[in-house]
CSV table of C-alpha atoms and ligand atoms in Angstrom, one decimal:
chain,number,residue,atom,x,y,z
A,1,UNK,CA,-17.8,47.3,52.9
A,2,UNK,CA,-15.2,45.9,50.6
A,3,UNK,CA,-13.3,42.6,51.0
A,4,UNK,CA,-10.7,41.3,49.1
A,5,UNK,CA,-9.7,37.5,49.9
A,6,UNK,CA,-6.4,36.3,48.9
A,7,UNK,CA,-7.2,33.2,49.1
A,8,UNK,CA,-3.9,30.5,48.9
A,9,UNK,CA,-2.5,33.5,46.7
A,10,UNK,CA,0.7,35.4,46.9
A,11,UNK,CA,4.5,34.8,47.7
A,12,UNK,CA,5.7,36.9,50.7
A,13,UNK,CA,7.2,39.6,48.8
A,14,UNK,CA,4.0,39.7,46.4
A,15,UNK,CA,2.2,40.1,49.4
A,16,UNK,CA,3.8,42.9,50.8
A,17,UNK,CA,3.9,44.5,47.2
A,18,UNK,CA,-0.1,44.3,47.2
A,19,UNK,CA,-0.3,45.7,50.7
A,20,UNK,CA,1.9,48.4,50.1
A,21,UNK,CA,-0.7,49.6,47.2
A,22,UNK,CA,-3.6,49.1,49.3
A,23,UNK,CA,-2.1,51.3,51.5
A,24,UNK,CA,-2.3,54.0,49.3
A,25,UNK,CA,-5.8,53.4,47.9
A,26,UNK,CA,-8.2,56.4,48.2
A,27,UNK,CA,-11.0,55.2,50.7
A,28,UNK,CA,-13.8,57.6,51.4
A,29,UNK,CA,-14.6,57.6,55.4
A,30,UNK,CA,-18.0,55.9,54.9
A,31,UNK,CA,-16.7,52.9,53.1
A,32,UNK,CA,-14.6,50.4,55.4
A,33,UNK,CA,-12.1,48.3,53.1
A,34,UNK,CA,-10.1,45.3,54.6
A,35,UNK,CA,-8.2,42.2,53.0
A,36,UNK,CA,-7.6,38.8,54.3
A,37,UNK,CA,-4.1,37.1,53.3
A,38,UNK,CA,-2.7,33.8,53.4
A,39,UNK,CA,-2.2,33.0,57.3
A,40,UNK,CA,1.0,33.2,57.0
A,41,UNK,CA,1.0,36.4,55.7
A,42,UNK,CA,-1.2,38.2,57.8
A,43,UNK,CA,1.9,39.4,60.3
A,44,UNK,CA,3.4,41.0,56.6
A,45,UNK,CA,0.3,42.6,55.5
A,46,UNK,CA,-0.8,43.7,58.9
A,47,UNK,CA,2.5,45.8,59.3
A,48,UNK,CA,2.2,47.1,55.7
A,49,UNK,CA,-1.3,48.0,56.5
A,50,UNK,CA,-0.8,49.6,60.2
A,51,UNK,CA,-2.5,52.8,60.3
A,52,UNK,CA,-3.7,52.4,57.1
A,53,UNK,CA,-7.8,52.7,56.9
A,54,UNK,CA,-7.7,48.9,55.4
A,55,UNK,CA,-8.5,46.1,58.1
A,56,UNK,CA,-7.1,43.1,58.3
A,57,UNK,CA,-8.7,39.6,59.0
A,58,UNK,CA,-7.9,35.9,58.1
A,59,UNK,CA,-9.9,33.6,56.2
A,60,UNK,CA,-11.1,31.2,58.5
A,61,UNK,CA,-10.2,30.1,62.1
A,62,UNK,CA,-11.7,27.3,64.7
A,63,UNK,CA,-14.0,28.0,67.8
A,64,UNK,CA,-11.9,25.6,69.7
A,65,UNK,CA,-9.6,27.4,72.7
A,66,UNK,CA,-6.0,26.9,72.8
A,67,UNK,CA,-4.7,23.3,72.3
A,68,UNK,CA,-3.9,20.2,70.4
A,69,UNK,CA,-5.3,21.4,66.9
A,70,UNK,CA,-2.7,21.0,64.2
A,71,UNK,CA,-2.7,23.4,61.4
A,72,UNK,CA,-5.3,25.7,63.1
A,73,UNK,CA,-6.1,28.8,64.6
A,74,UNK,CA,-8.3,30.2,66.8
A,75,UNK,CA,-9.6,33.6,67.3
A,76,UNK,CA,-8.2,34.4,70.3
A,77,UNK,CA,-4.6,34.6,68.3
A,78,UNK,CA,-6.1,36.6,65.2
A,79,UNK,CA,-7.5,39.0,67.4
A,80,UNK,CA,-3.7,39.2,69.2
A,81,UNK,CA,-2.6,39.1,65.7
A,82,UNK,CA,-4.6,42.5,65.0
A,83,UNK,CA,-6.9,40.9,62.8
A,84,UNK,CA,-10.7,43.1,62.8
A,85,UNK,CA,-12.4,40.3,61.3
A,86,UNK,CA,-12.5,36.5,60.2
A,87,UNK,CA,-14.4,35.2,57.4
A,88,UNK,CA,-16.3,31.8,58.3
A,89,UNK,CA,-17.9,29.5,56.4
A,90,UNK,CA,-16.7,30.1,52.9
A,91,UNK,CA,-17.7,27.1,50.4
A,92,UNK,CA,-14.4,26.7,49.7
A,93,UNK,CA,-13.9,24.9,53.4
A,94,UNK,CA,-17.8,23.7,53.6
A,95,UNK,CA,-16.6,21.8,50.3
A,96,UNK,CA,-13.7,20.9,51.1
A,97,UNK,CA,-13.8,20.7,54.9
A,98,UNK,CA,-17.1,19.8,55.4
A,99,UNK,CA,-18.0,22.6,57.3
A,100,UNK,CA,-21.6,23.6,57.8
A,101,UNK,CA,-23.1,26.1,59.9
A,102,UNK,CA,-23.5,23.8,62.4
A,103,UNK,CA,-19.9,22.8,63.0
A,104,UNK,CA,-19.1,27.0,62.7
A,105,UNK,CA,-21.4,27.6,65.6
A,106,UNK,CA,-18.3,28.0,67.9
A,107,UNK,CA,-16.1,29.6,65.9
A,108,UNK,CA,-18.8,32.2,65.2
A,109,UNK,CA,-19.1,32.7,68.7
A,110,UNK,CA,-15.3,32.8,69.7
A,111,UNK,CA,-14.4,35.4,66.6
A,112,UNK,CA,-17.9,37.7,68.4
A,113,UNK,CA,-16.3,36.6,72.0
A,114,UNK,CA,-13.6,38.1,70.9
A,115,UNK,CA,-14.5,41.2,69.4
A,116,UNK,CA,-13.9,40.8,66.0
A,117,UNK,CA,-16.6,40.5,63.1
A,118,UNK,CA,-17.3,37.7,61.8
A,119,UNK,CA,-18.4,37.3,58.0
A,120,UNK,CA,-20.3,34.3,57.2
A,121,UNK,CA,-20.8,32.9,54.0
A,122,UNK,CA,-23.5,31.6,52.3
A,123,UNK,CA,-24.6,30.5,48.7
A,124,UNK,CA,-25.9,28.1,47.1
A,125,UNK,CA,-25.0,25.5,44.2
A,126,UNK,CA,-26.3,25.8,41.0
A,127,UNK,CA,-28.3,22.4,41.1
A,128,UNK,CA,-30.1,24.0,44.2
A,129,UNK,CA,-30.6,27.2,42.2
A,130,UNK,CA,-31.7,25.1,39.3
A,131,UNK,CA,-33.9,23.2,41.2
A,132,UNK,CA,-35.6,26.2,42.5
A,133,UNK,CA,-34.2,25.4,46.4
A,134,UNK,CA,-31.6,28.6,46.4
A,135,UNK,CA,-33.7,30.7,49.4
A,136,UNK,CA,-34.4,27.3,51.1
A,137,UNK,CA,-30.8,26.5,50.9
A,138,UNK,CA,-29.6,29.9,51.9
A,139,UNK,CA,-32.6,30.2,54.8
A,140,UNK,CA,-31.3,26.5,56.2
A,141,UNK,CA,-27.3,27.7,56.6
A,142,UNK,CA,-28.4,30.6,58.5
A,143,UNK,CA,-31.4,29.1,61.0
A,144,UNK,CA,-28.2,27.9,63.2
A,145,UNK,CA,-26.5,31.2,63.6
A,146,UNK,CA,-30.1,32.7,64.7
A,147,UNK,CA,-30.8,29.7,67.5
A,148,UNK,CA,-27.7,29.7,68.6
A,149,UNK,CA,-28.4,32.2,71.1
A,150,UNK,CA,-25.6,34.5,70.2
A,151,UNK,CA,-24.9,37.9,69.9
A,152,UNK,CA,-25.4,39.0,66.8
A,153,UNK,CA,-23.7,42.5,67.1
A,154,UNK,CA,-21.4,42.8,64.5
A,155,UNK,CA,-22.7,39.8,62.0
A,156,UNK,CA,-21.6,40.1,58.6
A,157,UNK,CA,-23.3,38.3,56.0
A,158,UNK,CA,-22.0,37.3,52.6
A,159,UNK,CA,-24.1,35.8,50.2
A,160,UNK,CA,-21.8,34.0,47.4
A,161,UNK,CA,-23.3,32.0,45.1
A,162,UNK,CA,-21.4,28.6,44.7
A,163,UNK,CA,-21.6,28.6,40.8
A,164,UNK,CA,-20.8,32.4,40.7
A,165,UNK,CA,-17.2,31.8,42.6
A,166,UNK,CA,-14.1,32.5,40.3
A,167,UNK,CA,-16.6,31.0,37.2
A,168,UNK,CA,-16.8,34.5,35.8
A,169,UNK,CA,-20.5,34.1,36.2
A,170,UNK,CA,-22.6,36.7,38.5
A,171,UNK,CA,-26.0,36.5,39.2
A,172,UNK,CA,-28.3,38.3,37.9
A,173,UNK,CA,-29.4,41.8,39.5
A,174,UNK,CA,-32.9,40.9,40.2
A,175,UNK,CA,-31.4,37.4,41.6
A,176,UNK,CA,-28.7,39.7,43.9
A,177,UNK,CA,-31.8,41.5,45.0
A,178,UNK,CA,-34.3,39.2,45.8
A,179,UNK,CA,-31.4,36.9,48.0
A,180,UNK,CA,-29.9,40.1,49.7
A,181,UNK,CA,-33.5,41.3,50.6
A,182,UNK,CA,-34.8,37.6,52.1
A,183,UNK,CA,-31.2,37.6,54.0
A,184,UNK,CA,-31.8,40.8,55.7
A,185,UNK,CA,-35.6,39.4,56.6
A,186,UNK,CA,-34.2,36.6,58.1
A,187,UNK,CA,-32.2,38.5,60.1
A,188,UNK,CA,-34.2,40.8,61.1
A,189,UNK,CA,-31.7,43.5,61.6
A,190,UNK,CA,-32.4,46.5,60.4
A,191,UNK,CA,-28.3,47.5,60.5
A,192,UNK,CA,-27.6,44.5,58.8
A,193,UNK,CA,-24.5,44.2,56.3
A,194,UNK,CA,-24.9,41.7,53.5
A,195,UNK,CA,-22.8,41.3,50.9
A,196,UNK,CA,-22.2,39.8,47.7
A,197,UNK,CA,-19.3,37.9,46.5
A,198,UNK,CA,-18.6,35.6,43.0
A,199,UNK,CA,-16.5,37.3,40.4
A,200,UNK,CA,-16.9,40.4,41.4
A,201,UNK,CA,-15.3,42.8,38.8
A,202,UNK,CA,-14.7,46.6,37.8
A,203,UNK,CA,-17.0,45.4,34.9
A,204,UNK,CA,-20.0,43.2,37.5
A,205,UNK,CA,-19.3,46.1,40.2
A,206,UNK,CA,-21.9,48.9,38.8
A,207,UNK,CA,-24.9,46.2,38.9
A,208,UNK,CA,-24.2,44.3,41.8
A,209,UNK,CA,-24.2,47.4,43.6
A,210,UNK,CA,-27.2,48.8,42.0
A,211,UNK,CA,-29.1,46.6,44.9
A,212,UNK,CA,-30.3,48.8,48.1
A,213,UNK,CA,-29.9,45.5,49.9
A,214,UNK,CA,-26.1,44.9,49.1
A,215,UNK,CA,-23.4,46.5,51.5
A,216,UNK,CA,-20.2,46.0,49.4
A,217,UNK,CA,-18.5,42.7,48.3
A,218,UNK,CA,-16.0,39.9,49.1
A,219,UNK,CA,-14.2,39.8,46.5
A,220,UNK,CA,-11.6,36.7,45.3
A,221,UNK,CA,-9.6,36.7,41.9
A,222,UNK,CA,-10.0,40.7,41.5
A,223,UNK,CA,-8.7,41.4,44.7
A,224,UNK,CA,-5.0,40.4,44.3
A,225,UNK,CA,-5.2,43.1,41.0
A,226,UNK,CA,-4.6,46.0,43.0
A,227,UNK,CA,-6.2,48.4,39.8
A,228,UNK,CA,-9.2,45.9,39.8
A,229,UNK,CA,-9.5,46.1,43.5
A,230,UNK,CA,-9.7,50.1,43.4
A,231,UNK,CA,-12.1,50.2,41.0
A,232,UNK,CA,-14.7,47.6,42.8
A,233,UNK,CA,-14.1,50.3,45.5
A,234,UNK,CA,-14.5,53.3,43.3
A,235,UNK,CA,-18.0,51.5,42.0
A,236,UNK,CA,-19.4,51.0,45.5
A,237,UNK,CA,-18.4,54.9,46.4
A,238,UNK,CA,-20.0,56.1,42.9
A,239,UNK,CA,-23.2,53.9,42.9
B,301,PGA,P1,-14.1,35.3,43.2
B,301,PGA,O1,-14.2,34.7,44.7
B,301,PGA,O2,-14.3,36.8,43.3
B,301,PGA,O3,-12.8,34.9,42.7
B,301,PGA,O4,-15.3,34.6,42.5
B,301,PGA,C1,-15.1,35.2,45.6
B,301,PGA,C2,-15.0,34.5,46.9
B,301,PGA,O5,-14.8,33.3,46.9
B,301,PGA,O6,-15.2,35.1,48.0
């Protein structure tokens, strides 16, 4: 599985322009490709992308039902939106939003509730990787999800390194490995997809994916180049 996020990226018209190609991309049946836009883009891109083999999800949403929320929105309307999937969790919002797993218990369950897939993020910052605590870290954001008593059908797991995210850096393969293999155990799901996002580029691709334990990627800044974009794709089919 491949993910480009968007991100607060892209005009309207660039929008469409970048769905238009995606359309067109090559996708091997086996390999499941989607894209999450601004918001309020998604109605743009999901047209574009309408019968297309690329899904379309947003990039975060609240477990809250219909109501007085300003600015949000909930799952309910992404799935009515025809959005497959929502991303949750991303360290952009735990940094900025102060979102932890805790607070993303509901909205992991409404996004499931409502038959989409949720991809949770996960990662941690380079003092905790410095300081030896990465697993720790990692192993703490995802004992919620498993507690919660939730149905786990349809979990999607991506490990993104905090210090890794649009820094250029990527960690190492034997790094990639070791997190991706612990996530899966903690799981305990043999079908589970975990994947691994921070600068992920047609250049990172080839070793990121050289891991048995990585599904794919979510990848930021390389997604809105639709040539890089292809060829993160071409490396996951080739590897
Ligand atoms: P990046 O972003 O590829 O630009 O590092 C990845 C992400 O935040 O998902």
């Amino acid at each position: 599985m491949i993910i480009g996020n968007w991100k607060m990226n892209t005009l309207r018209e660039e929008a469409r322009t970048l769905a238009e190609s995606l359309a067109e991309l090559p996708v091997q049946p086996t390999t499941r490709v989607g894209v999450c836009p601004p918001v309020i883009w998604q109605q743009t891109v999901g047209e574009v992308l309408k019968g297309s083999p690329v899904m379309v999800g947003l990039q975060d949403c609240v477990g809250d039902p219909f109501g007085a929320q300003t600015g949000c929105v909930n799952a309910a309307m992404a799935r009515d939106a025809g959005c497959q999937f929502v991303v949750l969790g991303h360290s952009e919002r735990r940094q900025r939003f102060s979102e932890t797993t805790d607070t993303l218990i509901p909205a992991l369950q409404a996004v499931l509730e409502a038959g989409l897939f949720p991809i949770l993020c996960v990662g941690e910052t380079r003092d905790d990787r410095d300081q030896g605590r990465a697993i720790e870290v990692v192993d703490a954001q995802l004992a919620p999800v498993l507690t919660a008593g939730l149905d786990l059908d349809g979990l999607v797991v991506a490990y993104e390194p905090v210090w890794a995210i649009g820094t250029g850096l990527s960690a190492s393969q034997s790094d990639i490995d070791t997190m991706h293999t612990t996530i899966r155990a903690i799981l305990d799901r043999d079908d589970a997809v975990v994947l691994y996002g921070g600068s992920v580029s047609p250049e990172s691709a080839p070793d990121v994916f050289a891991s048995q334990a990585v599904s794919g990627a979510l990848v930021g800044g390389a997604s809105l180049d639709i040539e890089k974009f292809a060829a993160i794709v071409a490396a996951w089919e080739q590897r």
